[in-house]
Every structure is written in structure tokens, then in C-alpha cells.
Amino acid sequence: MQELINQYFDVGFMVDHFDQVLEGFWLTVQLSIVAGILSLIWGLILAQLRQLPGKGFLPIRFATIAYIDVFRGIPLLIMILLISGSIPSLEFLPEWLRIPQWFGKPDNFWFGVFAITITYGAYMAEVYRSGIEAVPGGQMEAARSLGMNHRQAMRNVILPQAVRKVFAPLLNDFIALMKDTTLVSAIALSEVALAGRDLQSQFLNSSGLVLGAIMFLVVTLPLARFVDKLIAREQGRFTRGAPRVEAL
Amino acid sequence: MEIGSMAPASSAILQLRNIHKRFGQLEVLRGVDLEVKQGEVVCVLGPSGSGKSTLLRCVNLLEPPEQGEIFLEGKDICRGPESGTGEQSWELNFVRQRVGIVFQQFNLFPHKTAMENVTMAPEKVLGKPAAEAQAKAAQLLERVGLADKLNEYPERLSGGQQQRVAIARALAMGPHVMLFDEVTSALDPELVKEVLDVMRELADEGMTMLVVTHELGFAREVGDKVVFMDEGVIVEQGNPADVLDSPRQERTKKFLGLVLER
């Protein structure tokens, strides 16, 4: 029993190495926020490209669907390895892109951001799409009949309603994204998982990793509760409101 | 702006010729001809599935017809080179700046207040300054009897109030022709009158109106012309008293009999 506690829950060990783990977790948080925001934006762009009307935009719609299908199907770890291991060798790229050091962050931080954004952008595009499709067709018709073009109708009428509908699922994706940032440890970014792993192999003690896991829970548990609340509120709103009959 | 081919001399503000529209295998409109004169109120009656709503939606190109011609103020709005959507943008702008539509299901923007519902298109499409759009919107909402509901969201309004906001929203674009697509069908019976009253006032002020409705009383009292449709064609048309009281066609008689039996 004591051995188990020493291995996983050695409080003295956690206190001694708290700063080191927290430093890693802080990097995790930064990675999550930067990649999270970029994924939200990229996903929204993809979702809109997918909804462009008419025959003329068929190639763009097709390319967008292909992108979404492909990058949802590739493991994030492979994307991380692929990007970090290839971009620095592409001589035709400018130095600032081959070895990005923006905002004082190392290149593996940015390669992680790229990989996560490419993958999670595809996930989030699908979430946005479900929101766009959940807006009744009469909304687009009303907007178009008032003289708005597709773009104006999307921006002023459809997207504000769609984003409200999918706020909770987007937040769920963000929680998943945050956990997946630990995969960037594979390319030696000393975020929280790698910090814990270093301690583990140095001292043969897993308490550092457990401490990292606890830090995750401190953030993800309240977020998950918040998502539940949002979903409950959305459902409450739906049942309270008058039923909307769709025109034939 | 390009000039389409001109309609022959006529006082009609809106002219439909041989309009055909199909959805897949189903031919919903099978050659419709119709004229609406300036300031005229034309009421379209008919059983469900007869193509009434589709006809309205053809007029403002929400469902562009596959065949036939539509002249709006003498301009052919259905021709022109095919674009990706089968809709030509200058025709769309021309039509939608002149034709307003009110839907059965209101289709108000639920995330906007009554006022914002009315100001959105004038601001975003016509580029009117916010203050001007708001002043106009307040005036229109007062006209439909909602001066005290300017800042309410649609979900806090009754069906009749929502429909009146929808009318104000369409009027805000300064239409020359108003289309009404069964606008009282989704309303509780006690709310129908307040909407019909607004439409009656609008007709009295000289608005040109094409009204798809099941309200025979309204058609009789306000309509200048009644059109009866069935199975995608116009079966009978004429002045309201003639069509409603002494219909010549069997199908019209049968339909009116069923409606009056209620």
C-alpha cells in the first residue's frame, strides 16, 4: 500500500517538483489556447467554404469535404511527427516558416500548433456545419428575400444562430484538444506530460505525472460541468418555446 | 443596369406568362398566366398542393421558374445568362428591392429584437445610417400597432405580433409589390384579425398585393381579383363576388363548398 502511495501520490515529491510540473502545464495551457483559437477560426472558415452555394463553387465544396474527411481520419500524432520532421527540411520555404520562433516560442511549439489546428479545424468544421444545418431554412429565405446576398445572410442571420447552438459541443472539442496537446511531447516540447515523464524516468516516481493529471482536472472538470449546464439550458429553452412548424 | 426585353404595353406591374416549375418528378406549376395591376389586391385561393405558394416564391425568385416569363414593372426578371445557382444577380437585386414577402411561419430572426429585425436589411443591404433605419423602423412598427414592443425578442411576442413585425420588416425595404404566403394560417384564430387589419390598411393605402390565403372574407372584402388554383394551373379568376358566389368551374365550386362547410 505504502509503495503504491509513494509511486503515485508522494505529496513531498509533488511539492518539491511542483514548479517544474506547473511550468510544463503553463506551456500546455498556452498551446491549448493558441491552437484552440486558431482551430475555431479555421473550422469556421472550412464550414463556410463547405456551404458556398451554386454550381460554380462545387470544386471548393468538394475540396473542403475531402479535407475534412482526410484530416479527421489521420491521427494527430502522425500529423505532429509529419509536420515537425518535414518542414525544417523544405529548403524552398523562408527561414521564418521553416524554423518558426514567433513570440519567443520554440519551433516545436508552433509545429504542434499547426498540427492541432489542421486536425481540430476539421473536427470543428463539422460541429459548425451541424449548427448551420440546424438553423431553419426559412431564416435563409427571409434574409435572401430582404435582399441580402448569401454572405450577408450567413454573417448576420445564420452564423449568429448556428454558433449559439453549437457553443457547448465546440467547448467539448476544446476540452479534447487540450488533452491532445500532450501528444506534442513526442517532439520534445516540455509541456506537462513531458515534464512528468522526465521526473518519472529520473526518480522512478510517477507522482509528477499524477500531479500533471490533477492540474488537467482542475481545468477540464469545471469546463465539462459548464458544458453540461449550457446543454441543459439550451434544451430547456427548446421545450419552453413554442414548437416551430416548418413550412412545406 | 441592363434592360431586359420589354413587355407589351400594359398597365400591369406584374405579369406572369406560362410559368412552369417542377420539383423532381412533381410538376407543381403547369403553365400559369397572371396579371397584377398597380395598386391591385389579388387573392389566390386553392387546396393545399395546388401550387399557390410556389407561385409566390417564383415571383421573388426564391424558386426561380424553369420555364415562362415574369415581367416586373415591364422588365423581364427571369431571363439572362445562367449563373451557378440559376439566379442572375442583377435580377435578384431588381426583384428583391421591389418585392417584399411575408411567410406563413413569420421567419423572424430570433436573435434580434423586433426593431433589429426591421432595421437589419435597410442597414446591411441599402446601407442606410443606423439612426435613419431606426427612425423608419419605429414608424413602421407603430403603424402595425407594436410601438410598445420595439425591444422585445420574437420569442416574447405572440404569433400575431410576430407576423406584424414580419410585415414591418418587409415594408422597411420600400417594396412596390407585397407577397403574402398564407400569413394567417399558423395563427391562433383570435390573432388572425389583427394581421388581416394591417393588410387591409396596406391595401387601402394603395399597395399592390398578391395574397395567398384561405380567408374568404378577406378575399371578398379586400381583394380586387380572386384567382382559384388547382393542380398547378389557374382554374378560374375574376372579381371576388363572381368567383366566390357564382363560380363557373366544378373544381372551384367543390373547393368553396368544402371551405364553407367548416
Coordinates of C-alpha atoms in Angstrom, one line a residue:
Chain A
M1 CA 0.0 0.0 0.0
Q2 CA 2.7 2.4 1.1
E3 CA 4.6 1.5 -2.1
L4 CA 1.6 2.5 -4.2
I5 CA 1.2 5.8 -2.4
N6 CA 4.9 6.5 -2.8
Q7 CA 4.7 5.7 -6.5
Y8 CA 1.7 7.7 -7.4
F9 CA 0.8 10.1 -4.6
D10 CA 4.0 11.2 -3.0
V11 CA 3.0 14.6 -1.7
G12 CA 6.5 15.6 -0.7
F13 CA 7.7 14.7 -4.2
M14 CA 4.9 16.7 -5.7
V15 CA 5.7 19.7 -3.6
D16 CA 9.4 19.5 -4.4
H17 CA 8.7 19.4 -8.2
F18 CA 5.6 21.5 -8.3
D19 CA 7.2 24.4 -10.1
Q20 CA 8.7 22.1 -12.8
V21 CA 5.3 20.5 -13.5
L22 CA 3.4 23.8 -13.3
E23 CA 5.8 25.3 -15.9
G24 CA 5.0 22.4 -18.2
F25 CA 1.3 22.8 -17.6
W26 CA 1.5 26.5 -18.3
L27 CA 3.0 25.6 -21.7
T28 CA 0.1 23.2 -22.2
V29 CA -2.3 26.0 -21.5
Q30 CA -0.6 28.3 -23.9
L31 CA -0.6 25.6 -26.6
S32 CA -4.2 24.9 -26.0
I33 CA -5.3 28.5 -26.2
V34 CA -3.4 29.4 -29.3
A35 CA -4.2 26.2 -31.1
G36 CA -7.8 26.3 -29.8
I37 CA -8.5 29.8 -31.1
L38 CA -6.8 29.0 -34.5
S39 CA -8.9 25.8 -34.8
L40 CA -12.1 27.7 -34.0
I41 CA -11.3 30.2 -36.7
W42 CA -10.1 27.6 -39.3
G43 CA -13.1 25.4 -38.6
L44 CA -15.5 28.3 -39.2
I45 CA -13.8 29.1 -42.5
L46 CA -14.0 25.5 -43.6
A47 CA -17.6 25.3 -42.6
Q48 CA -18.5 28.3 -44.6
L49 CA -16.5 27.1 -47.7
R50 CA -18.5 23.9 -47.4
Q51 CA -21.8 25.8 -47.5
L52 CA -21.0 28.0 -50.6
P53 CA -24.0 27.9 -52.9
G54 CA -24.3 27.1 -56.6
K55 CA -22.5 25.0 -59.2
G56 CA -19.6 27.4 -59.5
F57 CA -18.4 26.6 -56.0
L58 CA -18.7 22.8 -56.5
P59 CA -14.9 22.3 -56.7
I60 CA -14.4 24.3 -53.5
R61 CA -17.1 22.4 -51.7
F62 CA -15.7 19.1 -52.8
A63 CA -12.1 20.1 -51.8
T64 CA -13.4 21.2 -48.4
I65 CA -15.2 17.9 -47.8
A66 CA -12.2 16.0 -48.8
Y67 CA -10.0 18.0 -46.4
I68 CA -12.4 17.4 -43.6
D69 CA -12.7 13.7 -44.2
V70 CA -8.9 13.2 -44.6
F71 CA -7.8 15.2 -41.6
R72 CA -10.4 13.8 -39.3
G73 CA -9.2 10.3 -40.2
I74 CA -5.5 10.9 -39.6
P75 CA -4.1 10.5 -36.0
L76 CA -2.9 13.8 -34.5
L77 CA 0.4 12.2 -33.5
I78 CA 1.2 11.4 -37.1
M79 CA 0.4 14.9 -38.1
I80 CA 2.7 16.2 -35.4
L81 CA 5.5 14.0 -36.5
L82 CA 4.9 14.7 -40.2
I83 CA 5.0 18.4 -39.8
S84 CA 7.8 18.8 -37.3
G85 CA 10.0 16.4 -39.2
S86 CA 9.5 17.7 -42.6
I87 CA 9.0 21.5 -42.7
P88 CA 12.5 22.3 -41.4
S89 CA 13.9 20.3 -44.4
L90 CA 11.9 22.1 -47.0
E91 CA 14.6 24.4 -48.3
F92 CA 12.3 26.5 -50.6
L93 CA 10.4 27.8 -47.5
P94 CA 11.6 31.0 -45.9
E95 CA 13.6 30.7 -42.7
W96 CA 10.8 32.3 -40.6
L97 CA 8.4 29.5 -41.6
R98 CA 10.9 26.6 -41.6
I99 CA 12.1 27.3 -38.1
P100 CA 9.3 29.5 -36.6
Q101 CA 10.3 31.3 -33.4
W102 CA 7.3 33.6 -33.1
F103 CA 6.5 35.3 -29.8
G104 CA 9.5 33.7 -28.2
K105 CA 8.1 30.2 -28.5
P106 CA 10.3 27.4 -29.9
D107 CA 9.7 25.9 -33.3
N108 CA 8.2 22.6 -31.9
F109 CA 5.6 24.7 -30.1
W110 CA 4.5 26.1 -33.5
F111 CA 4.7 22.8 -35.3
G112 CA 2.4 21.4 -32.6
V113 CA 0.0 24.4 -33.1
F114 CA 0.0 23.7 -36.9
A115 CA -0.8 20.0 -36.5
I116 CA -3.5 20.6 -33.9
T117 CA -5.1 23.4 -35.9
I118 CA -5.1 21.3 -39.1
T119 CA -6.8 18.4 -37.3
Y120 CA -9.1 20.1 -34.9
G121 CA -10.1 22.6 -37.6
A122 CA -11.6 19.7 -39.4
Y123 CA -13.5 18.5 -36.3
M124 CA -14.8 21.9 -35.5
A125 CA -15.9 22.5 -39.1
E126 CA -18.3 19.6 -38.7
V127 CA -19.6 21.0 -35.5
Y128 CA -20.2 24.4 -37.1
R129 CA -21.9 22.6 -40.0
S130 CA -24.3 20.8 -37.7
G131 CA -25.2 24.2 -36.2
I132 CA -25.7 25.8 -39.6
E133 CA -27.9 23.0 -40.7
A134 CA -29.9 23.2 -37.5
V135 CA -31.0 26.8 -38.4
P136 CA -34.4 26.5 -40.1
G137 CA -34.3 27.0 -43.9
G138 CA -36.9 29.8 -43.6
Q139 CA -34.2 32.0 -42.0
M140 CA -32.0 32.0 -45.1
E141 CA -35.1 32.6 -47.3
A142 CA -36.2 35.5 -45.1
A143 CA -32.8 37.0 -45.3
R144 CA -32.5 36.5 -49.1
S145 CA -36.0 37.8 -49.7
L146 CA -34.9 41.0 -47.9
G147 CA -32.2 41.5 -50.5
M148 CA -29.2 40.1 -48.5
N149 CA -26.7 38.1 -50.6
H150 CA -25.5 34.7 -49.4
R151 CA -22.6 36.2 -47.5
Q152 CA -24.6 38.9 -45.7
A153 CA -27.3 36.3 -44.8
M154 CA -24.6 34.0 -43.4
R155 CA -22.9 36.6 -41.3
N156 CA -26.0 38.4 -40.0
V157 CA -28.6 35.7 -39.7
I158 CA -27.3 32.2 -40.0
L159 CA -24.0 32.1 -38.2
P160 CA -25.0 34.0 -35.1
Q161 CA -27.8 31.5 -34.5
A162 CA -25.6 28.5 -35.5
V163 CA -22.7 29.4 -33.2
R164 CA -25.1 29.8 -30.3
K165 CA -26.5 26.3 -31.0
V166 CA -23.0 24.7 -31.1
F167 CA -21.2 26.6 -28.3
A168 CA -21.4 23.6 -26.0
P169 CA -20.1 21.0 -28.5
L170 CA -17.4 23.4 -29.5
L171 CA -16.3 23.7 -25.9
N172 CA -16.3 19.9 -25.7
D173 CA -14.0 19.8 -28.7
F174 CA -11.8 22.3 -26.9
I175 CA -11.5 20.0 -23.9
A176 CA -10.5 17.2 -26.1
L177 CA -8.0 19.4 -27.9
M178 CA -6.5 20.5 -24.6
K179 CA -5.9 16.9 -23.6
D180 CA -4.5 16.1 -27.0
T181 CA -1.8 18.8 -26.7
T182 CA 0.1 16.3 -24.6
L183 CA 0.9 14.5 -27.9
V184 CA 3.3 17.4 -28.7
S185 CA 5.6 15.9 -26.0
A186 CA 6.6 13.4 -28.8
I187 CA 8.6 16.2 -30.4
A188 CA 10.4 17.2 -27.2
L189 CA 8.2 20.2 -26.2
S190 CA 8.4 20.1 -22.4
E191 CA 4.8 20.6 -21.7
V192 CA 3.2 18.9 -18.7
A193 CA 3.3 15.3 -20.0
L194 CA 7.0 15.5 -20.9
A195 CA 7.8 17.3 -17.6
G196 CA 6.1 14.5 -15.7
R197 CA 7.8 11.9 -17.8
D198 CA 11.2 13.4 -17.2
L199 CA 10.7 13.2 -13.5
Q200 CA 9.4 9.7 -13.8
S201 CA 12.4 8.4 -15.6
Q202 CA 14.8 10.4 -13.4
F203 CA 13.4 9.4 -10.0
L204 CA 11.4 6.3 -10.9
N205 CA 8.4 8.1 -9.3
S206 CA 5.1 8.8 -11.1
S207 CA 3.8 11.4 -8.7
G208 CA 4.9 14.2 -11.1
L209 CA 2.7 12.8 -13.9
V210 CA -0.2 12.4 -11.4
L211 CA 0.3 16.0 -10.4
G212 CA 0.1 16.9 -14.1
A213 CA -3.1 14.9 -14.4
I214 CA -4.6 16.7 -11.4
M215 CA -3.8 20.1 -13.0
F216 CA -5.7 19.0 -16.1
L217 CA -8.7 18.0 -13.9
V218 CA -8.7 21.4 -12.2
V219 CA -9.3 23.0 -15.7
T220 CA -11.3 20.3 -17.5
L221 CA -13.8 19.3 -14.8
P222 CA -15.3 22.8 -14.4
L223 CA -15.3 23.2 -18.2
A224 CA -17.2 19.9 -18.6
R225 CA -19.7 21.0 -15.9
F226 CA -20.2 24.3 -17.7
V227 CA -20.8 22.5 -20.9
D228 CA -23.5 20.3 -19.2
K229 CA -25.2 23.4 -17.9
L230 CA -25.2 25.0 -21.3
I231 CA -26.7 21.9 -22.9
A232 CA -29.4 21.7 -20.2
R233 CA -30.2 25.4 -20.7
E234 CA -30.4 25.0 -24.5
Q235 CA -32.8 22.1 -24.1
G236 CA -34.9 23.9 -21.5
R237 CA -35.2 26.8 -24.0
F238 CA -36.3 24.4 -26.7
T239 CA -39.0 22.8 -24.7
R240 CA -40.3 26.1 -23.2
G241 CA -40.5 27.9 -26.6
A242 CA -43.5 27.4 -28.9
P243 CA -43.0 24.5 -31.3
R244 CA -41.9 25.7 -34.6
V245 CA -43.7 24.1 -37.5
E246 CA -41.6 24.0 -40.7
A247 CA -43.3 25.3 -43.9
L248 CA -43.5 22.6 -46.6
Chain B
M1 CA -28.3 48.4 -65.4
E2 CA -29.2 46.1 -68.3
I3 CA -32.6 46.4 -69.8
G4 CA -34.4 43.1 -70.3
S5 CA -36.9 42.6 -73.1
M6 CA -40.0 44.8 -72.6
A7 CA -43.5 43.5 -72.0
P8 CA -46.1 44.7 -74.4
A9 CA -47.9 47.8 -73.4
S10 CA -49.9 47.0 -70.3
S11 CA -50.7 48.7 -67.0
A12 CA -49.7 45.5 -65.2
I13 CA -46.9 46.0 -62.6
L14 CA -46.5 42.2 -62.5
Q15 CA -47.1 39.8 -65.4
L16 CA -46.6 36.1 -65.4
R17 CA -46.6 34.1 -68.6
N18 CA -46.8 30.3 -68.9
I19 CA -44.9 29.7 -65.7
H20 CA -43.7 26.1 -65.1
K21 CA -41.9 24.8 -62.1
R22 CA -41.2 21.2 -61.1
F23 CA -39.6 19.6 -58.0
G24 CA -38.1 16.4 -59.2
Q25 CA -40.9 14.3 -60.8
L26 CA -43.6 16.6 -59.5
E27 CA -44.7 19.4 -61.7
V28 CA -46.1 22.0 -59.3
L29 CA -46.8 24.7 -61.8
R30 CA -48.1 23.7 -65.2
G31 CA -48.4 26.9 -67.1
V32 CA -49.7 29.9 -65.1
D33 CA -50.6 33.2 -66.6
L34 CA -51.4 36.1 -64.3
E35 CA -51.6 39.9 -64.3
V36 CA -51.5 42.2 -61.3
K37 CA -52.1 45.8 -61.9
Q38 CA -50.6 48.7 -60.0
G39 CA -52.4 49.0 -56.6
E40 CA -54.4 45.9 -57.1
V41 CA -55.0 43.2 -54.4
V42 CA -55.1 39.8 -56.0
C43 CA -56.1 36.9 -53.7
V44 CA -55.0 33.4 -54.6
L45 CA -57.2 30.5 -53.3
G46 CA -56.9 26.8 -53.8
P47 CA -56.4 23.5 -52.0
S48 CA -53.0 22.7 -50.5
G49 CA -50.6 21.4 -53.1
S50 CA -52.2 23.4 -55.8
G51 CA -49.0 25.4 -56.3
K52 CA -50.1 28.7 -54.7
S53 CA -47.1 29.2 -52.5
T54 CA -44.7 28.0 -55.2
L55 CA -46.2 30.7 -57.5
L56 CA -45.4 33.4 -55.0
R57 CA -41.9 32.0 -54.5
C58 CA -41.4 32.1 -58.2
V59 CA -42.3 35.8 -58.3
N60 CA -39.5 36.8 -56.0
L61 CA -37.2 34.2 -57.4
L62 CA -36.8 32.2 -54.2
E63 CA -37.8 29.3 -56.5
P64 CA -37.0 30.5 -60.0
P65 CA -39.3 29.0 -62.6
E66 CA -37.9 26.6 -65.2
Q67 CA -40.0 27.9 -68.0
G68 CA -42.0 31.0 -68.6
E69 CA -41.6 34.7 -68.2
I70 CA -42.1 37.1 -65.4
F71 CA -42.3 40.9 -66.1
L72 CA -41.9 43.2 -63.1
E73 CA -42.6 46.8 -63.9
G74 CA -42.1 45.8 -67.6
K75 CA -38.7 44.2 -67.0
D76 CA -38.2 40.5 -67.7
I77 CA -36.7 39.2 -64.5
C78 CA -36.4 35.5 -65.4
R79 CA -34.1 35.6 -68.4
G80 CA -30.4 36.2 -68.6
P81 CA -27.3 34.1 -68.7
E82 CA -27.3 31.1 -66.3
S83 CA -25.2 31.6 -63.2
G84 CA -24.2 28.9 -60.8
T85 CA -27.5 29.0 -59.0
G86 CA -29.7 29.7 -62.0
E87 CA -30.2 33.1 -60.4
Q88 CA -28.8 36.2 -62.1
S89 CA -27.7 38.7 -59.5
W90 CA -29.0 41.9 -61.2
E91 CA -32.4 40.3 -61.5
L92 CA -32.3 39.3 -57.9
N93 CA -31.4 42.8 -56.7
F94 CA -34.0 44.3 -59.0
V95 CA -36.7 41.9 -57.7
R96 CA -35.9 42.0 -54.1
Q97 CA -35.7 45.7 -53.9
R98 CA -39.2 45.9 -55.3
V99 CA -40.9 42.8 -54.0
G100 CA -41.4 42.1 -50.2
I101 CA -42.7 38.7 -48.9
V102 CA -44.3 37.7 -45.7
F103 CA -44.2 34.0 -44.8
Q104 CA -46.6 31.6 -43.1
Q105 CA -44.0 30.9 -40.4
F106 CA -43.0 34.5 -39.9
N107 CA -39.3 33.6 -40.1
L108 CA -38.3 36.5 -37.8
F109 CA -34.7 36.5 -36.8
P110 CA -34.9 35.0 -33.3
H111 CA -31.6 36.5 -32.1
K112 CA -32.7 40.1 -32.9
T113 CA -35.2 42.4 -31.3
A114 CA -38.3 43.5 -33.2
M115 CA -36.5 46.8 -34.0
E116 CA -33.4 45.0 -35.2
N117 CA -35.4 42.6 -37.4
V118 CA -36.7 45.6 -39.2
T119 CA -33.5 47.7 -39.4
M120 CA -31.2 44.8 -40.5
A121 CA -31.9 44.8 -44.2
P122 CA -32.1 48.6 -44.7
E123 CA -28.7 48.9 -42.9
K124 CA -26.9 45.9 -44.5
V125 CA -28.4 46.0 -47.9
L126 CA -29.3 49.6 -48.6
G127 CA -26.5 51.0 -46.4
K128 CA -28.8 53.3 -44.5
P129 CA -27.3 55.0 -41.4
A130 CA -28.4 53.3 -38.2
A131 CA -30.3 56.4 -36.9
E132 CA -32.3 56.7 -40.1
A133 CA -33.1 53.0 -40.3
Q134 CA -34.3 53.0 -36.7
A135 CA -36.5 56.0 -37.1
K136 CA -38.1 54.4 -40.1
A137 CA -38.5 51.1 -38.2
A138 CA -40.1 52.7 -35.2
Q139 CA -42.5 54.4 -37.5
L140 CA -43.4 51.1 -39.3
L141 CA -43.7 49.2 -36.1
E142 CA -46.0 51.9 -34.8
R143 CA -48.1 51.6 -37.9
V144 CA -48.6 47.9 -37.3
G145 CA -49.5 48.6 -33.7
L146 CA -46.3 47.5 -32.0
A147 CA -44.9 50.8 -30.8
D148 CA -44.5 49.3 -27.3
K149 CA -42.7 46.1 -28.5
L150 CA -39.7 47.7 -30.2
N151 CA -37.1 46.0 -28.0
E152 CA -38.8 42.6 -27.5
Y153 CA -37.3 39.4 -28.9
P154 CA -39.6 37.4 -31.2
E155 CA -40.0 34.5 -28.6
R156 CA -41.6 37.0 -26.3
L157 CA -44.2 38.0 -28.9
S158 CA -47.5 36.3 -29.8
G159 CA -47.8 34.8 -33.3
G160 CA -49.9 37.8 -34.5
Q161 CA -47.4 40.2 -33.1
Q162 CA -44.5 38.3 -34.8
Q163 CA -46.4 38.4 -38.1
R164 CA -46.9 42.1 -37.8
V165 CA -43.2 42.6 -37.2
A166 CA -42.6 40.5 -40.3
I167 CA -44.8 42.8 -42.3
A168 CA -43.0 45.8 -41.0
R169 CA -39.7 44.2 -41.8
A170 CA -40.7 43.7 -45.4
L171 CA -42.1 47.2 -45.7
A172 CA -38.9 48.7 -44.5
M173 CA -37.3 47.9 -47.8
G174 CA -39.9 50.1 -49.6
P175 CA -41.4 47.4 -51.8
H176 CA -43.6 48.1 -54.8
V177 CA -45.3 44.8 -54.5
M178 CA -46.0 42.7 -51.4
L179 CA -46.5 38.9 -51.4
F180 CA -48.3 37.3 -48.5
D181 CA -47.9 33.5 -48.3
E182 CA -50.8 32.1 -46.0
V183 CA -49.7 34.6 -43.4
T184 CA -52.6 33.8 -41.0
S185 CA -52.5 30.0 -41.4
A186 CA -50.2 29.4 -38.5
L187 CA -52.0 31.8 -36.1
D188 CA -54.5 31.1 -33.4
P189 CA -58.0 32.1 -34.5
E190 CA -58.1 35.1 -32.2
L191 CA -54.9 36.6 -33.6
V192 CA -55.9 36.4 -37.3
K193 CA -57.9 39.6 -37.3
E194 CA -55.0 41.9 -36.1
V195 CA -52.9 40.7 -39.0
L196 CA -55.7 41.0 -41.6
D197 CA -56.4 44.5 -40.3
V198 CA -52.8 45.5 -41.0
M199 CA -53.1 44.0 -44.5
R200 CA -56.4 45.8 -45.1
E201 CA -54.9 49.2 -44.2
L202 CA -52.0 48.4 -46.5
A203 CA -54.4 47.7 -49.3
D204 CA -56.3 50.9 -48.6
E205 CA -53.1 52.8 -48.9
G206 CA -52.7 51.5 -52.4
M207 CA -50.1 48.8 -52.0
T208 CA -50.0 46.2 -54.8
M209 CA -50.6 42.9 -53.1
L210 CA -50.5 39.2 -54.1
V211 CA -52.1 37.3 -51.3
V212 CA -52.3 33.5 -50.9
T213 CA -54.9 32.9 -48.3
H214 CA -57.7 30.7 -47.0
E215 CA -59.6 33.7 -45.6
L216 CA -62.5 34.0 -48.0
G217 CA -63.9 37.0 -46.1
F218 CA -60.7 38.9 -46.6
A219 CA -60.6 37.9 -50.3
R220 CA -64.2 39.1 -50.8
E221 CA -63.8 42.4 -48.9
V222 CA -60.3 43.5 -49.8
G223 CA -59.5 41.6 -53.0
D224 CA -59.9 43.3 -56.4
K225 CA -59.5 40.0 -58.0
V226 CA -59.7 36.4 -56.9
V227 CA -57.7 33.6 -58.5
F228 CA -58.5 30.0 -57.9
M229 CA -55.7 27.5 -58.5
D230 CA -55.7 23.7 -58.6
E231 CA -53.1 21.2 -59.7
G232 CA -50.7 23.8 -60.8
V233 CA -53.0 25.8 -63.1
I234 CA -55.3 28.7 -62.7
V235 CA -58.8 27.3 -62.9
E236 CA -60.8 30.4 -62.6
Q237 CA -60.3 34.1 -61.9
G238 CA -62.4 37.2 -61.8
N239 CA -63.8 39.7 -59.4
P240 CA -64.3 38.3 -55.9
A241 CA -68.1 38.3 -55.9
D242 CA -68.3 36.4 -59.2
V243 CA -65.8 33.8 -58.3
L244 CA -66.9 33.3 -54.7
D245 CA -70.6 33.5 -55.1
S246 CA -71.2 32.0 -58.6
P247 CA -68.2 30.0 -59.6
R248 CA -68.4 28.6 -63.1
Q249 CA -65.9 25.7 -62.7
E250 CA -66.8 22.5 -61.0
R251 CA -63.4 22.4 -59.1
T252 CA -64.0 25.9 -57.8
K253 CA -67.5 25.0 -56.6
K254 CA -66.2 21.9 -54.9
F255 CA -63.4 23.7 -53.1
L256 CA -65.6 26.6 -52.0
G257 CA -68.2 24.1 -50.8
L258 CA -65.5 22.3 -48.7
V259 CA -64.2 25.5 -47.2
L260 CA -67.6 27.0 -46.4
E261 CA -68.7 23.7 -44.7
R262 CA -66.3 24.3 -41.9

